[in-house]
Amino acid sequence: MTARADFDVGPLSWVKGEIDHAIQRSQEALRAFATNSADAAQLKSSQSHLHQAHGALSIVGLEGITRVSEELEGLLAGIEKEASLRRSEIFRLIERALNGIRTYLDQLMAGSPNQPLRLYALYRDVVTARGGRADPTDLYYPNLTFRPPKREKLAGAFRAGDSDKYLREQRGRYQRGLLKWLKNDASGAEDMRAAIEAIEAAQGPSSQRAFWWVSLAFFDALAHKALPQDVDAKQLCNRIEQQIKRLLEGTPSVAERLMREVLYYVARAKPATARVREVQEAYHLSQTIPAPGSDGDTIEENPELKSAREHLTHAKDAWNKFASGNPPSLLAFRDSAAGLRDDSDQLGNADLAGLAGEVAEVAAWLTSNRENMSEAVALEVATALLLLENALAGLAHLSGEFAQQAQLLRSRLEDCMLGKLRRSAPEIPLLDEMSRKAQERLLMNQVVSEMRANLRTIEQVLDAFFRDQSKRDELASLDKPVHQLLGALEMLGEQRARESLAAVADEIRRFSGAADSAGPKDFERIAQILSGLGFYIESLAHGKIDFEAAMQPIAAVRKEEADAAQPVATVEAQVAEQQRETASLYEEWKTKPEDGVLRAELKKNLAALQKDAGLIADQKLEDSAGRALRALDKTSTMPLTPFLKEAIEKITAAAPSPSPEAAKLIDASAEAIDAELLGVYLEESDEVLATIREHLDTVREQHANKEALTTIRRGFHTLKGSGRMVGLMRLGEAAWAVEQTMNVWVQEERAATPALLQLIGLAHGYFSDNVKRLKVGGVSSDERSLVAAAERVRRGEATEEASHEAPGATPVPAAERAASARAAFTPATPAPASVAPAEPEEFVQLGEHRVSTTLFAIFSGEARAHVIAIREEHETLRQHGVVSDGLLRAVHTLAGTSGTVKISALSDLGYALEKALQKLATSELSEDEQSLVGDAIDTIEAMVASVVELRVPRAVPELVARLERIGEQADVSQESTTPEEREPAPLPSPTRQTQSGAAEELAETEAGDRSLDDLDLDVTLERRQRRLDDDIDPELLQIFIDEGQELVPAVGAAMRDWRDNRDNPTLGQGLQRVLHTLKGSARMAGAMALGELTHHMETRVENAMSVKVLPAGLFEELETSWDRMGVLFEQLQKPRRPEESLSMAVASKPADVAIETSEATPEAAPQAAAKAIPLAERELQPKALLRVRADIVDRLVNEAGEVAIARSRIEGEMRALKAAMQELTDNVARLRAQLREIEIQAESQMQSRLELAKESMREFDPLEFDRFTRFQEVTRLMAE
């Protein structure tokens, strides 16, 4: 209803980014339309984005700014209808107004008061462009919840009939005074004031007399000529007379617009009387009027200043996080500080630019070595940022002291970089205060962060309990976070919040009892309390603390006064009701045109509507009601005359109603979509999906990149809004589900997990597929599988299924098929006649195998995404003859994920194609080879299309055999071009089945030799067998070996440090960085096996850091992988010939296995040996075996024991040294205090003796006290 001057920026901070983004998109679309006015779709897009921003502004309670955005929407609608408005000055005006809104919101976030009147100049220009008349009270929204003070003596009740007589007398008195005042008789204002005073004295509850009490202050100002000269109060006096008439008619409700207008005049009046001052203080009116010179176009500022403030905001946020223990935020701080320095150089203030440059240098200094960070550095930088914030907020009015302050801080920052940390306080009191504020801000941010984490833990456990009350035992784990949160609130002195949380804690303890059962009402009440506490804790970080506003959804109405419990009716509400009644009466009269009673009721309703519209200053509604009355008088039984119909429609259109687009979507079916809006949606979706794909790649490399995650979330937010606007409700719901999941990661600042990355890929594939469908005239597909996957990831339930690397989309039939593949490929199982809904099923049936619904949804979307990638890379292969890494990676991943869901035909074909492409990568493809690869890709695409329709594809052994032969032919051709003579390649195996059987037999035999039953070991062996072959670059190999000699030991050292200090996440991040560097270097040199092994180690480290408790066997697995890393690195330094490696791989098989095999099938022995060759090639190297002599092990054990003893001795000495240093510190502190006391005593003794000497010995020479100056100097030197 109203907006407070002291605005709570908490809710605004949550949607500020979305509002800025929507305004920016609206501006871009408007610029495109201004360039090409024939493109109406751009204008609709601009309207749509502005409407999104308008809705967000309405939600956060910025009524004044909402009025500006509402008028801008009307102006855009006018541009669509009237070509005369399509002028460059109109476009510039809208651009200025949108910039003004963004700047106003930025100033609100920076702490400026909420005074919408600062936008009045822009608002007036927009309204004037539409042909209307602006009024300052359109943007004036004071807090109307205040009430006048209680009267000492309550008004007596009137007898029956006396009240009307009394009010009639006062109305006559008011009218006579109004006539005198209009004739410039000053006594008229006093007569009106007396009438209003009499009416106010007759009112009962304070809610009813609030308007008359405020009006009495207005007439006080009018009688004492305290109003500004530019104020014309004639219309206001007339509307007050109409309000008296309504009161006389028995309607005490007051128009909110009239109340705001009276308060506006009182706010601008001089405090000439005690009544005026009392009203101004009661309603805090001084905070609602902008200072002179702060309104109008001054709200617009130069882009450099705006950019500097944005960079400063980001720098402060990043520095707070870094100082609170988040090392990755240092890079963001460095970038923001550099941007702030560049912007400050353009602002024309050398002191400001110098200080910003010094902050940027400190950021670079810390980035080079994070060990330089200390508490003193954190405090100095925070103080500098605070000074920069104050300077940018008042850049036009900087005092001369700023130069001194900036210079002092620059010198202190320079001392920090030189290692000269100052321990004395700044010499300027303002900087001392700023340092204290900076320290408080750092502490508050850290405390709020901890409180938010504890509150999230409480909410998650309670949410799980509310969904399943069998999880009652988990409630006991909430004692610790609840206790910590209660302690934090107690420390901050937030007693009311602590009491609310304590009540929740009591409820939790009650729920923990086995006998107590919780109902939905209990759940809702606790959820609302925790939600309100979350808002309140968020507001603590901004310094805007309003407990009542945060807890408003659950706060009971306070009954401080009897009338406060009842809502005060307003004329606006009655006008809206009259509009609905008018529409209803007109529709009923159309069916009964002969009914005179209905006609009379309609006429009476229109007359009341016209009168009340004038009271709320709605000129358009008043004119429309008048035209309808005149048209009604000219007709008797003709409701459908054009004039009357048009007039009635204008009246009813003034009531809130859906937009034309919304009305069309309401009436249309799910597939009846506006063609123009659909075109805009498809074009925008392509851009949004490209942005999501780009930032998804970034997040896969940098899991903690908050900006990229925020951009992805914003992309799905855009898809949600656009989809719902166009009528694509399925797509809108899917985007909403993903956005909700992304909100959890963004709000809690989590690092991206594999499950989240897979969900994003799943959603990207789903939307990409649907966009293609819509472009060819299809319909959107089912979104339920994607929504279910998003819900599981949000609740942390996507564990086993999410471990497979298969991000993608929901299963839908493929839109296209390759013609050649259709002819050659026939599914092994027919498609089911109907597919049951996916929601009630936990599994889907694929032939003889059952696959979970979530896993199948992930696989199908991932498979389609990989097919698209394969198609794109195949085009590159066909045009340029280059087998790209992207093609190999897509084929390899598709083959692996197909094996996961037991689709062996697709998996075998994928691996065969991968091996063939690896063989062909070093030679130019012939036409036959190009054709064969194309046939394989077409078949893979058809197989994927069949699988997503729940049909199992048939195996294609002929195509697999052709791919194997093409690979062998490439080997033969490569050998023929080599001058060295080599042995002929082994003949191809007759069938794929024999080869697979031999490979399985060898795998089983090797597993039996190891005597291990762990399934993960077999998966690891399979993964190693399917690794890409090394493609060593001789020129880069030596460089990599030199670098690896440092990195490989560094991996071991970092791993040991982290194992010894598992609670320190910084050590884990350091290990991750070393692994990432080693992985990149290995892949660049072509050591693909070592690079892949390092990649999997890095992935395990990242997954471990994303959970609170490290897995039990993490370090054992990492040590095993590190041992293998050492073997692979050693083999890179001393490479064996292929024949030697192959012979060692075959020789490593147990002899008894070879004997048993040869005895069982003597004729198959050569074939078995031939089958072992591909396995050895995939293995690449013999198994890593470590042999150590027993005497060396004994010596290592002895030395380790000696090291442990020495370490414990050193630790003991360090503890003793630390205790001694602490004692020394305490002694120094006591000495300083005593020296300070000596100094004070010396000063006081000198002053007292000097005064005593002056009184007793008037001829005493004060210069004799010069001997005391040395004493004073010594004491001060000792204190320093």
GROMACS .gro file of N, CA and C in nm, residues 622-678:
model
  171
  622GLU      N    1  -1.325   0.947  -1.468
  622GLU     CA    2  -1.435   1.044  -1.450
  622GLU      C    3  -1.495   1.083  -1.583
  623ASP      N    4  -1.411   1.109  -1.684
  623ASP     CA    5  -1.463   1.145  -1.817
  623ASP      C    6  -1.537   1.029  -1.882
  624SER      N    7  -1.485   0.909  -1.865
  624SER     CA    8  -1.550   0.792  -1.925
  624SER      C    9  -1.687   0.769  -1.863
  625ALA      N   10  -1.698   0.785  -1.731
  625ALA     CA   11  -1.827   0.769  -1.665
  625ALA      C   12  -1.926   0.876  -1.710
  626GLY      N   13  -1.877   0.999  -1.728
  626GLY     CA   14  -1.965   1.105  -1.777
  626GLY      C   15  -2.016   1.077  -1.917
  627ARG      N   16  -1.930   1.029  -2.007
  627ARG     CA   17  -1.974   0.997  -2.144
  627ARG      C   18  -2.073   0.882  -2.143
  628ALA      N   19  -2.052   0.786  -2.055
  628ALA     CA   20  -2.147   0.675  -2.047
  628ALA      C   21  -2.283   0.722  -1.998
  629LEU      N   22  -2.285   0.813  -1.903
  629LEU     CA   23  -2.414   0.866  -1.855
  629LEU      C   24  -2.487   0.941  -1.967
  630ARG      N   25  -2.413   1.021  -2.042
  630ARG     CA   26  -2.477   1.096  -2.151
  630ARG      C   27  -2.529   1.001  -2.259
  631ALA      N   28  -2.452   0.898  -2.290
  631ALA     CA   29  -2.498   0.802  -2.389
  631ALA      C   30  -2.618   0.724  -2.337
  632LEU      N   31  -2.620   0.695  -2.207
  632LEU     CA   32  -2.734   0.622  -2.150
  632LEU      C   33  -2.860   0.707  -2.152
  633ASP      N   34  -2.847   0.838  -2.131
  633ASP     CA   35  -2.964   0.927  -2.134
  633ASP      C   36  -3.025   0.934  -2.274
  634LYS      N   37  -2.943   0.915  -2.378
  634LYS     CA   38  -2.992   0.924  -2.516
  634LYS      C   39  -3.056   0.794  -2.563
  635THR      N   40  -3.044   0.687  -2.486
  635THR     CA   41  -3.102   0.559  -2.526
  635THR      C   42  -3.201   0.516  -2.421
  636SER      N   43  -3.291   0.432  -2.461
  636SER     CA   44  -3.389   0.379  -2.367
  636SER      C   45  -3.380   0.228  -2.357
  637THR      N   46  -3.392   0.161  -2.472
  637THR     CA   47  -3.388   0.014  -2.471
  637THR      C   48  -3.289  -0.038  -2.573
  638MET      N   49  -3.179   0.033  -2.592
  638MET     CA   50  -3.080  -0.008  -2.692
  638MET      C   51  -2.942  -0.018  -2.626
  639PRO      N   52  -2.915  -0.126  -2.554
  639PRO     CA   53  -2.786  -0.137  -2.485
  639PRO      C   54  -2.667  -0.147  -2.579
  640LEU      N   55  -2.690  -0.189  -2.703
  640LEU     CA   56  -2.577  -0.215  -2.793
  640LEU      C   57  -2.549  -0.100  -2.888
  641THR      N   58  -2.593   0.020  -2.857
  641THR     CA   59  -2.556   0.133  -2.941
  641THR      C   60  -2.405   0.154  -2.933
  642PRO      N   61  -2.342   0.193  -3.044
  642PRO     CA   62  -2.195   0.205  -3.045
  642PRO      C   63  -2.141   0.299  -2.939
  643PHE      N   64  -2.209   0.413  -2.919
  643PHE     CA   65  -2.156   0.512  -2.823
  643PHE      C   66  -2.159   0.456  -2.681
  644LEU      N   67  -2.273   0.397  -2.643
  644LEU     CA   68  -2.285   0.344  -2.508
  644LEU      C   69  -2.190   0.226  -2.488
  645LYS      N   70  -2.181   0.140  -2.587
  645LYS     CA   71  -2.092   0.024  -2.575
  645LYS      C   72  -1.947   0.066  -2.557
  646GLU      N   73  -1.905   0.166  -2.636
  646GLU     CA   74  -1.766   0.213  -2.626
  646GLU      C   75  -1.740   0.277  -2.491
  647ALA      N   76  -1.835   0.357  -2.441
  647ALA     CA   77  -1.816   0.423  -2.312
  647ALA      C   78  -1.809   0.321  -2.198
  648ILE      N   79  -1.897   0.221  -2.200
  648ILE     CA   80  -1.895   0.119  -2.095
  648ILE      C   81  -1.767   0.038  -2.100
  649GLU      N   82  -1.720   0.007  -2.220
  649GLU     CA   83  -1.596  -0.071  -2.233
  649GLU      C   84  -1.476   0.005  -2.179
  650LYS      N   85  -1.474   0.138  -2.198
  650LYS     CA   86  -1.363   0.217  -2.144
  650LYS      C   87  -1.364   0.217  -1.992
  651ILE      N   88  -1.484   0.216  -1.933
  651ILE     CA   89  -1.494   0.214  -1.787
  651ILE      C   90  -1.445   0.080  -1.734
  652THR      N   91  -1.496  -0.028  -1.791
  652THR     CA   92  -1.457  -0.160  -1.741
  652THR      C   93  -1.313  -0.191  -1.774
  653ALA      N   94  -1.257  -0.132  -1.882
  653ALA     CA   95  -1.116  -0.157  -1.916
  653ALA      C   96  -1.023  -0.094  -1.816
  654ALA      N   97  -1.076   0.008  -1.744
  654ALA     CA   98  -0.990   0.070  -1.642
  654ALA      C   99  -0.961  -0.024  -1.527
  655ALA      N  100  -1.048  -0.124  -1.509
  655ALA     CA  101  -1.024  -0.220  -1.403
  655ALA      C  102  -0.909  -0.312  -1.442
  656PRO      N  103  -0.839  -0.372  -1.344
  656PRO     CA  104  -0.729  -0.462  -1.378
  656PRO      C  105  -0.778  -0.578  -1.462
  657SER      N  106  -0.714  -0.601  -1.574
  657SER     CA  107  -0.752  -0.707  -1.666
  657SER      C  108  -0.629  -0.763  -1.732
  658PRO      N  109  -0.639  -0.886  -1.785
  658PRO     CA  110  -0.521  -0.944  -1.850
  658PRO      C  111  -0.486  -0.866  -1.976
  659SER      N  112  -0.358  -0.870  -2.009
  659SER     CA  113  -0.313  -0.808  -2.132
  659SER      C  114  -0.368  -0.885  -2.250
  660PRO      N  115  -0.370  -0.823  -2.371
  660PRO     CA  116  -0.419  -0.896  -2.489
  660PRO      C  117  -0.345  -1.027  -2.511
  661GLU      N  118  -0.212  -1.023  -2.490
  661GLU     CA  119  -0.136  -1.146  -2.510
  661GLU      C  120  -0.178  -1.252  -2.409
  662ALA      N  121  -0.195  -1.207  -2.284
  662ALA     CA  122  -0.236  -1.302  -2.181
  662ALA      C  123  -0.376  -1.356  -2.207
  663ALA      N  124  -0.465  -1.268  -2.255
  663ALA     CA  125  -0.601  -1.314  -2.284
  663ALA      C  126  -0.601  -1.419  -2.394
  664LYS      N  127  -0.518  -1.396  -2.497
  664LYS     CA  128  -0.510  -1.494  -2.605
  664LYS      C  129  -0.457  -1.627  -2.554
  665LEU      N  130  -0.360  -1.620  -2.465
  665LEU     CA  131  -0.303  -1.744  -2.413
  665LEU      C  132  -0.400  -1.816  -2.321
  666ILE      N  133  -0.484  -1.740  -2.250
  666ILE     CA  134  -0.582  -1.803  -2.162
  666ILE      C  135  -0.686  -1.877  -2.244
  667ASP      N  136  -0.729  -1.815  -2.354
  667ASP     CA  137  -0.832  -1.876  -2.437
  667ASP      C  138  -0.775  -1.983  -2.529
  668ALA      N  139  -0.645  -1.978  -2.557
  668ALA     CA  140  -0.588  -2.071  -2.654
  668ALA      C  141  -0.554  -2.203  -2.589
  669SER      N  142  -0.536  -2.305  -2.673
  669SER     CA  143  -0.493  -2.436  -2.625
  669SER      C  144  -0.343  -2.433  -2.602
  670ALA      N  145  -0.291  -2.548  -2.562
  670ALA     CA  146  -0.148  -2.555  -2.531
  670ALA      C  147  -0.063  -2.532  -2.654
  671GLU      N  148  -0.115  -2.561  -2.773
  671GLU     CA  149  -0.036  -2.547  -2.894
  671GLU      C  150  -0.074  -2.424  -2.975
  672ALA      N  151  -0.176  -2.348  -2.933
  672ALA     CA  152  -0.216  -2.227  -3.006
  672ALA      C  153  -0.131  -2.111  -2.958
  673ILE      N  154  -0.023  -2.084  -3.026
  673ILE     CA  155   0.076  -1.987  -2.981
  673ILE      C  156   0.083  -1.873  -3.080
  674ASP      N  157   0.097  -1.753  -3.030
  674ASP     CA  158   0.113  -1.636  -3.114
  674ASP      C  159   0.237  -1.653  -3.202
  675ALA      N  160   0.216  -1.646  -3.334
  675ALA     CA  161   0.328  -1.672  -3.426
  675ALA      C  162   0.438  -1.568  -3.411
  676GLU      N  163   0.399  -1.440  -3.394
  676GLU     CA  164   0.501  -1.335  -3.380
  676GLU      C  165   0.580  -1.352  -3.251
  677LEU      N  166   0.508  -1.377  -3.143
  677LEU     CA  167   0.577  -1.396  -3.016
  677LEU      C  168   0.663  -1.522  -3.019
  678LEU      N  169   0.616  -1.625  -3.090
  678LEU     CA  170   0.696  -1.747  -3.100
  678LEU      C  171   0.827  -1.721  -3.173
   0.00000   0.00000   0.00000
